Amino acid sequence: MQVTPLEIVRRQLTLTTHHIYSLPIVTLMPHSRCNCRCVMCDIWKANRVGQELRPEDLAVHLDSLRNLRVQWVVLSGGEALMHSNLWTLCELLHELKVKVSLLSTGLLLSRHAQEVIQHCDEVIVSLDGNPAVHDEIRNIPRAYERLAEGVMALKKIAPHYPVMARTVIQRRNYKVMPQIIESARNLELDSISFLAADVSSTAFNRPEGWTDERASDVALSRQEVIEFKEIVERLIAQYVDEIASGFVVESPEKLRRLARYFAAVNGSENFPLVTCNAPWVSAVVEADGTVRPCFFHRSLGNIHEQLLENILNSNEGVTFRRNLVVSEDPICRRCTCSLVFGRRATVD
């Protein structure tokens, strides 16, 4: 994404005034349903009341997206490929000349490979382990095999098409982190990145949060954290070249933060210091039209009631950003996927 001097000025004005003059990233959740049953996510539990953003819902906000100078749209979910008319949504986005990234479980990639390549600039798939562990976490038969078939279908059509992977680390897969890297290599993916499982927020269809029992089923115990720290150190030593090349996206320090997060969850350490500018550079639009400054903070409005730019620059939106101190906010302090966006976007 090209950053002009004027764009830099707009972004600086946003940071200093808390009025959005430039919003580089918008995450759209086109469809609320999901085709997996992951143990660390509750989105799939809302499948009976599936919702989706219609092309006409998005069309109303194209001028808003232009005025906000959006450059990158991430299609998240649920599973976006379950949308009834996703490619029309993408065609509308291409009118804005934005980069489009698709986040996917991978289960439907083979079926839609040609359309994905035509309408999306890159794909980020969920990879949760070696085949057996991945299938266990996803709770779907042949999930890994179908993911592999989908990646192969994309690469067969366009060998250099970028396909990356994201792994959510939790107690069922922390022991196989090295095997996850090997799986990413075997699948001929372009990179692999890691996040700690979120066990404390009200995001991802859990408005009341999780009980301690449910959280402990996903988070690591104190003894498991000790073991995980050793695994991370061995991984850092073993995959020096992969980390240096960016095939493993996280730096050694960010890999160590994964274990520190789980240590903080069970009270043996403080949460790692969070640096994030997501509310000033991005927004999330959910399938029912809800607009949030990120996945974890409260709603600022709904695109079925107001234009996106008016929601983000309302008194409520500006006041929220002005009063938000990321290093002190309890939601931010426990965040597992903070965004640092400048000339290049990274996720901690």
Coordinates of C-alpha atoms in Angstrom, one line a residue:
M1 CA 0.0 0.0 0.0
Q2 CA 1.5 3.3 -1.1
V3 CA 1.8 5.9 1.6
T4 CA 2.0 9.5 0.3
P5 CA 3.3 12.5 2.3
L6 CA -0.3 13.7 2.4
E7 CA -1.5 10.4 3.8
I8 CA 1.1 10.5 6.5
V9 CA -0.2 14.0 7.5
R10 CA -3.8 12.6 7.6
R11 CA -2.7 9.7 9.8
Q12 CA -0.9 12.0 12.1
L13 CA -3.9 14.3 12.4
T14 CA -6.0 11.3 13.3
L15 CA -3.6 10.4 16.1
T16 CA -3.5 13.9 17.5
T17 CA -7.1 15.0 17.1
H18 CA -8.8 11.5 17.4
H19 CA -11.0 12.4 14.4
I20 CA -10.5 9.8 11.7
Y21 CA -8.9 11.5 8.6
S22 CA -7.4 8.3 7.4
L23 CA -8.6 4.7 8.2
P24 CA -6.2 2.4 6.3
I25 CA -7.8 -0.9 7.4
V26 CA -11.4 -2.1 7.6
T27 CA -12.3 -5.6 8.7
L28 CA -15.6 -6.8 7.3
M29 CA -17.3 -9.9 8.6
P30 CA -19.5 -10.6 5.6
H31 CA -21.1 -13.7 7.1
S32 CA -21.7 -14.7 10.7
R33 CA -21.8 -18.4 10.3
C34 CA -18.8 -20.8 10.3
N35 CA -18.2 -24.3 9.0
C36 CA -15.9 -25.3 11.9
R37 CA -16.6 -26.0 15.5
C38 CA -13.4 -24.8 17.1
V39 CA -13.0 -25.3 20.8
M40 CA -11.5 -21.8 21.3
C41 CA -14.2 -19.9 19.5
D42 CA -18.0 -19.6 19.9
I43 CA -18.9 -18.0 16.5
W44 CA -20.2 -21.3 15.2
K45 CA -22.7 -21.5 18.0
A46 CA -24.8 -18.7 16.3
N47 CA -25.1 -20.7 13.0
R48 CA -28.9 -21.1 13.5
V49 CA -29.3 -17.3 13.2
G50 CA -26.9 -16.6 10.5
Q51 CA -26.6 -13.0 9.2
E52 CA -24.7 -11.5 6.3
L53 CA -23.8 -8.1 4.8
R54 CA -25.6 -7.7 1.5
P55 CA -24.1 -5.9 -1.5
E56 CA -26.7 -3.2 -1.1
D57 CA -25.6 -2.8 2.6
L58 CA -22.0 -2.1 1.5
A59 CA -22.9 0.0 -1.5
V60 CA -24.4 2.7 0.7
H61 CA -21.0 3.1 2.4
L62 CA -18.7 3.2 -0.6
D63 CA -18.4 7.0 -0.4
S64 CA -17.7 6.7 3.3
L65 CA -14.9 4.2 2.6
R66 CA -13.5 6.6 0.0
N67 CA -13.7 9.6 2.4
L68 CA -12.0 7.5 5.1
R69 CA -9.3 6.6 2.6
V70 CA -9.5 2.9 3.3
Q71 CA -6.7 1.0 1.6
W72 CA -7.0 -2.5 2.9
V73 CA -10.2 -4.6 3.6
V74 CA -9.9 -7.9 5.5
L75 CA -12.8 -10.3 5.0
S76 CA -13.1 -12.1 8.3
G77 CA -15.8 -14.2 9.9
G78 CA -17.4 -16.6 10.5
E79 CA -16.4 -18.1 7.2
A80 CA -16.7 -15.5 4.5
L81 CA -16.9 -18.1 1.8
M82 CA -20.3 -19.2 3.1
H83 CA -21.7 -15.8 2.0
S84 CA -24.4 -16.1 -0.6
N85 CA -23.0 -13.3 -2.8
L86 CA -19.4 -12.7 -1.7
W87 CA -18.0 -11.9 -5.1
T88 CA -20.4 -9.1 -5.7
L89 CA -19.2 -7.6 -2.4
C90 CA -15.6 -8.0 -3.6
E91 CA -16.5 -6.3 -6.9
L92 CA -17.8 -3.3 -5.0
L93 CA -14.6 -3.2 -2.9
H94 CA -12.5 -3.3 -6.1
E95 CA -14.2 -0.1 -7.2
L96 CA -12.3 1.5 -4.3
K97 CA -9.0 -0.1 -5.5
V98 CA -8.3 -1.5 -2.1
K99 CA -6.3 -4.6 -1.2
V100 CA -8.6 -7.5 -0.2
S101 CA -7.5 -10.2 2.1
L102 CA -9.5 -13.3 2.8
L103 CA -9.4 -15.1 6.2
S104 CA -10.6 -18.6 5.8
T105 CA -10.9 -22.0 7.5
G106 CA -9.8 -23.5 4.2
L107 CA -12.7 -25.9 4.0
L108 CA -14.2 -24.2 0.9
L109 CA -11.1 -23.0 -0.8
S110 CA -10.9 -25.8 -3.4
R111 CA -14.5 -25.2 -4.5
H112 CA -14.0 -21.4 -4.9
A113 CA -10.3 -21.3 -5.9
Q114 CA -10.8 -19.5 -9.2
E115 CA -13.1 -16.9 -7.7
V116 CA -10.8 -16.4 -4.7
I117 CA -7.8 -15.7 -6.9
Q118 CA -9.9 -13.4 -9.1
H119 CA -11.4 -11.3 -6.3
C120 CA -8.9 -11.5 -3.4
D121 CA -5.3 -10.4 -3.2
E122 CA -4.2 -13.0 -0.6
V123 CA -5.6 -15.7 1.7
I124 CA -4.8 -16.3 5.3
V125 CA -5.9 -19.8 6.4
S126 CA -6.3 -21.1 9.9
L127 CA -3.8 -23.9 10.7
D128 CA -4.1 -25.3 14.2
G129 CA -1.6 -28.2 14.2
N130 CA -0.5 -31.3 12.4
P131 CA -3.3 -33.2 10.7
A132 CA -4.6 -35.0 13.8
V133 CA -4.4 -32.0 16.1
H134 CA -5.9 -29.6 13.5
D135 CA -8.9 -31.9 13.0
E136 CA -9.4 -32.3 16.8
I137 CA -9.4 -28.5 17.4
R138 CA -11.6 -27.8 14.4
N139 CA -14.1 -30.6 15.3
I140 CA -14.6 -31.3 11.6
P141 CA -13.6 -34.6 9.8
R142 CA -10.9 -34.2 7.2
A143 CA -10.4 -30.5 8.1
Y144 CA -6.7 -30.6 7.5
E145 CA -7.1 -32.6 4.3
R146 CA -9.6 -30.2 2.9
L147 CA -7.4 -27.3 3.9
A148 CA -4.5 -28.9 2.0
E149 CA -6.7 -29.5 -1.0
G150 CA -7.8 -25.8 -1.0
V151 CA -4.2 -24.5 -0.8
M152 CA -3.2 -26.9 -3.6
A153 CA -6.1 -25.7 -5.8
L154 CA -5.0 -22.1 -5.4
K155 CA -1.4 -22.8 -6.1
K156 CA -2.3 -24.9 -9.1
I157 CA -4.1 -22.0 -10.7
A158 CA -1.6 -19.4 -9.6
P159 CA 1.7 -20.8 -8.2
H160 CA 2.8 -17.5 -6.7
Y161 CA -0.5 -16.5 -5.2
P162 CA 0.1 -15.6 -1.6
V163 CA -1.4 -18.0 1.0
M164 CA -0.4 -17.5 4.6
A165 CA -1.4 -19.3 7.8
R166 CA -2.3 -18.1 11.3
T167 CA -2.3 -20.5 14.3
V168 CA -4.1 -19.8 17.5
I169 CA -2.0 -21.3 20.3
Q170 CA -3.9 -23.1 23.2
R171 CA -3.4 -26.1 25.4
R172 CA -4.3 -28.6 22.6
N173 CA -1.6 -27.5 20.2
Y174 CA 1.2 -25.7 22.1
K175 CA 3.3 -28.9 22.2
V176 CA 3.2 -29.3 18.4
M177 CA 4.4 -25.8 17.4
P178 CA 7.4 -27.2 15.6
Q179 CA 5.1 -29.6 13.7
I180 CA 2.9 -26.7 12.8
I181 CA 5.8 -24.9 11.2
E182 CA 6.6 -28.1 9.3
S183 CA 3.0 -28.5 8.2
A184 CA 3.0 -24.9 6.9
R185 CA 6.2 -25.8 4.9
N186 CA 4.6 -29.1 3.6
L187 CA 1.6 -27.2 2.5
E188 CA 3.8 -24.7 0.6
L189 CA 2.4 -21.8 2.5
D190 CA 4.2 -18.4 2.3
S191 CA 4.4 -17.8 6.0
I192 CA 3.0 -18.9 9.4
S193 CA 2.2 -16.6 12.4
F194 CA 1.0 -17.4 15.9
L195 CA -1.5 -15.8 18.3
A196 CA -2.4 -16.8 21.8
A197 CA -6.0 -17.9 22.3
D198 CA -8.2 -15.2 23.7
V199 CA -9.9 -16.6 26.9
S200 CA -11.0 -13.4 28.6
S201 CA -12.9 -11.1 26.2
T202 CA -16.6 -11.0 25.2
A203 CA -15.7 -11.1 21.5
F204 CA -16.5 -14.0 19.1
N205 CA -20.1 -14.6 20.1
R206 CA -19.6 -14.8 23.9
P207 CA -21.2 -11.6 25.2
E208 CA -21.1 -12.8 28.8
G209 CA -17.5 -14.1 28.5
W210 CA -16.3 -17.5 29.5
T211 CA -16.6 -19.2 32.8
D212 CA -13.3 -20.1 34.6
E213 CA -13.9 -23.7 33.7
R214 CA -14.2 -23.0 30.0
A215 CA -11.3 -20.7 30.0
S216 CA -9.1 -23.2 31.7
D217 CA -10.0 -25.8 29.1
V218 CA -8.3 -23.6 26.5
A219 CA -5.6 -21.7 28.4
L220 CA -2.4 -23.3 29.7
S221 CA -1.9 -24.2 33.3
R222 CA 1.2 -23.0 35.3
Q223 CA 3.0 -26.3 34.6
E224 CA 2.1 -26.2 30.9
V225 CA 3.4 -22.6 30.7
I226 CA 6.8 -23.8 32.0
E227 CA 6.8 -26.5 29.4
F228 CA 5.7 -24.1 26.7
K229 CA 8.5 -21.7 27.5
E230 CA 11.0 -24.5 26.9
I231 CA 9.3 -25.4 23.6
V232 CA 9.5 -21.8 22.4
E233 CA 13.2 -21.5 23.2
R234 CA 14.0 -24.8 21.4
L235 CA 11.8 -23.5 18.5
I236 CA 13.7 -20.2 18.3
A237 CA 17.0 -22.1 18.2
Q238 CA 15.8 -24.6 15.6
Y239 CA 14.1 -22.2 13.2
V240 CA 16.6 -19.4 13.1
D241 CA 16.5 -19.1 9.3
E242 CA 12.7 -19.3 9.1
I243 CA 12.4 -16.5 11.6
A244 CA 15.0 -14.4 9.9
S245 CA 13.4 -14.9 6.5
G246 CA 9.9 -14.0 7.8
F247 CA 8.5 -17.5 7.1
V248 CA 7.8 -17.5 10.8
V249 CA 6.3 -14.0 11.1
E250 CA 7.0 -13.4 14.8
S251 CA 10.3 -12.4 16.2
P252 CA 11.8 -14.4 19.0
E253 CA 10.5 -11.8 21.5
K254 CA 7.0 -12.0 20.1
L255 CA 7.1 -15.8 20.3
R256 CA 8.1 -15.6 24.0
R257 CA 5.2 -13.2 24.6
L258 CA 2.8 -16.1 23.8
A259 CA 4.0 -18.0 26.9
R260 CA 4.0 -14.8 29.0
Y261 CA 0.4 -14.2 28.1
F262 CA -0.7 -17.6 29.4
A263 CA 1.4 -17.1 32.5
A264 CA -0.5 -13.8 33.1
V265 CA -3.8 -15.6 32.6
N266 CA -3.1 -18.0 35.4
G267 CA -1.7 -15.2 37.6
S268 CA 2.0 -16.1 37.6
E269 CA 3.2 -13.1 35.7
N270 CA 1.9 -9.7 34.6
F271 CA 0.4 -9.3 31.2
P272 CA 3.0 -8.2 28.6
L273 CA 2.9 -4.5 27.8
V274 CA 0.7 -3.9 24.8
T275 CA 1.4 -1.4 22.0
C276 CA -1.6 -0.9 19.6
N277 CA -3.1 1.8 17.4
A278 CA -6.0 -0.3 16.0
P279 CA -8.8 2.2 17.0
W280 CA -7.0 5.0 15.2
V281 CA -6.2 3.1 12.0
S282 CA -8.9 0.4 11.6
A283 CA -12.5 -0.6 12.3
V284 CA -14.5 -3.8 12.4
V285 CA -17.9 -4.1 10.7
E286 CA -19.8 -7.2 11.8
A287 CA -22.3 -9.2 9.8
D288 CA -25.3 -7.5 11.5
G289 CA -23.8 -4.1 10.8
T290 CA -22.3 -3.5 14.2
V291 CA -19.2 -1.2 14.1
R292 CA -16.4 -1.6 16.6
P293 CA -13.0 0.0 16.9
C294 CA -11.5 -3.5 17.1
F295 CA -12.8 -7.0 17.8
F296 CA -12.8 -6.5 21.6
H297 CA -14.1 -3.0 22.4
R298 CA -17.8 -2.1 22.5
S299 CA -20.0 -1.1 19.6
L300 CA -19.9 2.5 18.3
G301 CA -23.0 2.2 16.1
N302 CA -24.5 0.2 13.2
I303 CA -24.1 0.8 9.4
H304 CA -27.8 0.1 8.9
E305 CA -28.5 3.3 10.9
Q306 CA -25.7 5.7 10.1
L307 CA -22.9 6.1 7.6
L308 CA -19.6 4.5 8.6
E309 CA -17.7 7.7 8.6
N310 CA -20.3 9.4 10.8
I311 CA -20.2 6.5 13.3
L312 CA -16.4 6.6 13.6
N313 CA -16.3 10.4 13.9
S314 CA -19.3 10.8 16.1
N315 CA -18.8 12.4 19.5
E316 CA -18.9 8.9 21.0
G317 CA -16.3 7.6 18.6
V318 CA -13.9 10.6 19.1
T319 CA -14.4 10.6 22.9
F320 CA -13.6 6.8 23.0
R321 CA -10.3 7.3 21.2
R322 CA -9.4 10.4 23.2
N323 CA -9.9 8.6 26.5
L324 CA -8.4 5.3 25.5
V325 CA -5.0 4.6 27.2
V326 CA -3.9 1.3 25.6
S327 CA -1.2 0.6 28.2
E328 CA -3.8 0.9 31.0
D329 CA -7.1 -0.2 29.6
P330 CA -8.1 -3.6 31.0
I331 CA -9.4 -4.9 27.7
C332 CA -6.3 -3.8 25.8
R333 CA -3.9 -5.2 28.5
R334 CA -5.4 -8.7 28.0
C335 CA -5.6 -8.4 24.2
T336 CA -3.9 -11.2 22.2
C337 CA -3.9 -9.6 18.8
S338 CA -2.9 -5.9 19.1
L339 CA -2.3 -4.1 15.8
V340 CA 0.7 -1.8 15.2
F341 CA 0.1 0.0 11.9
G342 CA 2.6 2.4 10.3
R343 CA 4.3 2.1 7.0
R344 CA 3.7 -1.6 7.5
A345 CA 1.0 -3.4 9.5
T346 CA 2.0 -6.0 12.0
V347 CA 0.1 -7.9 14.6
D348 CA 1.6 -8.6 17.9

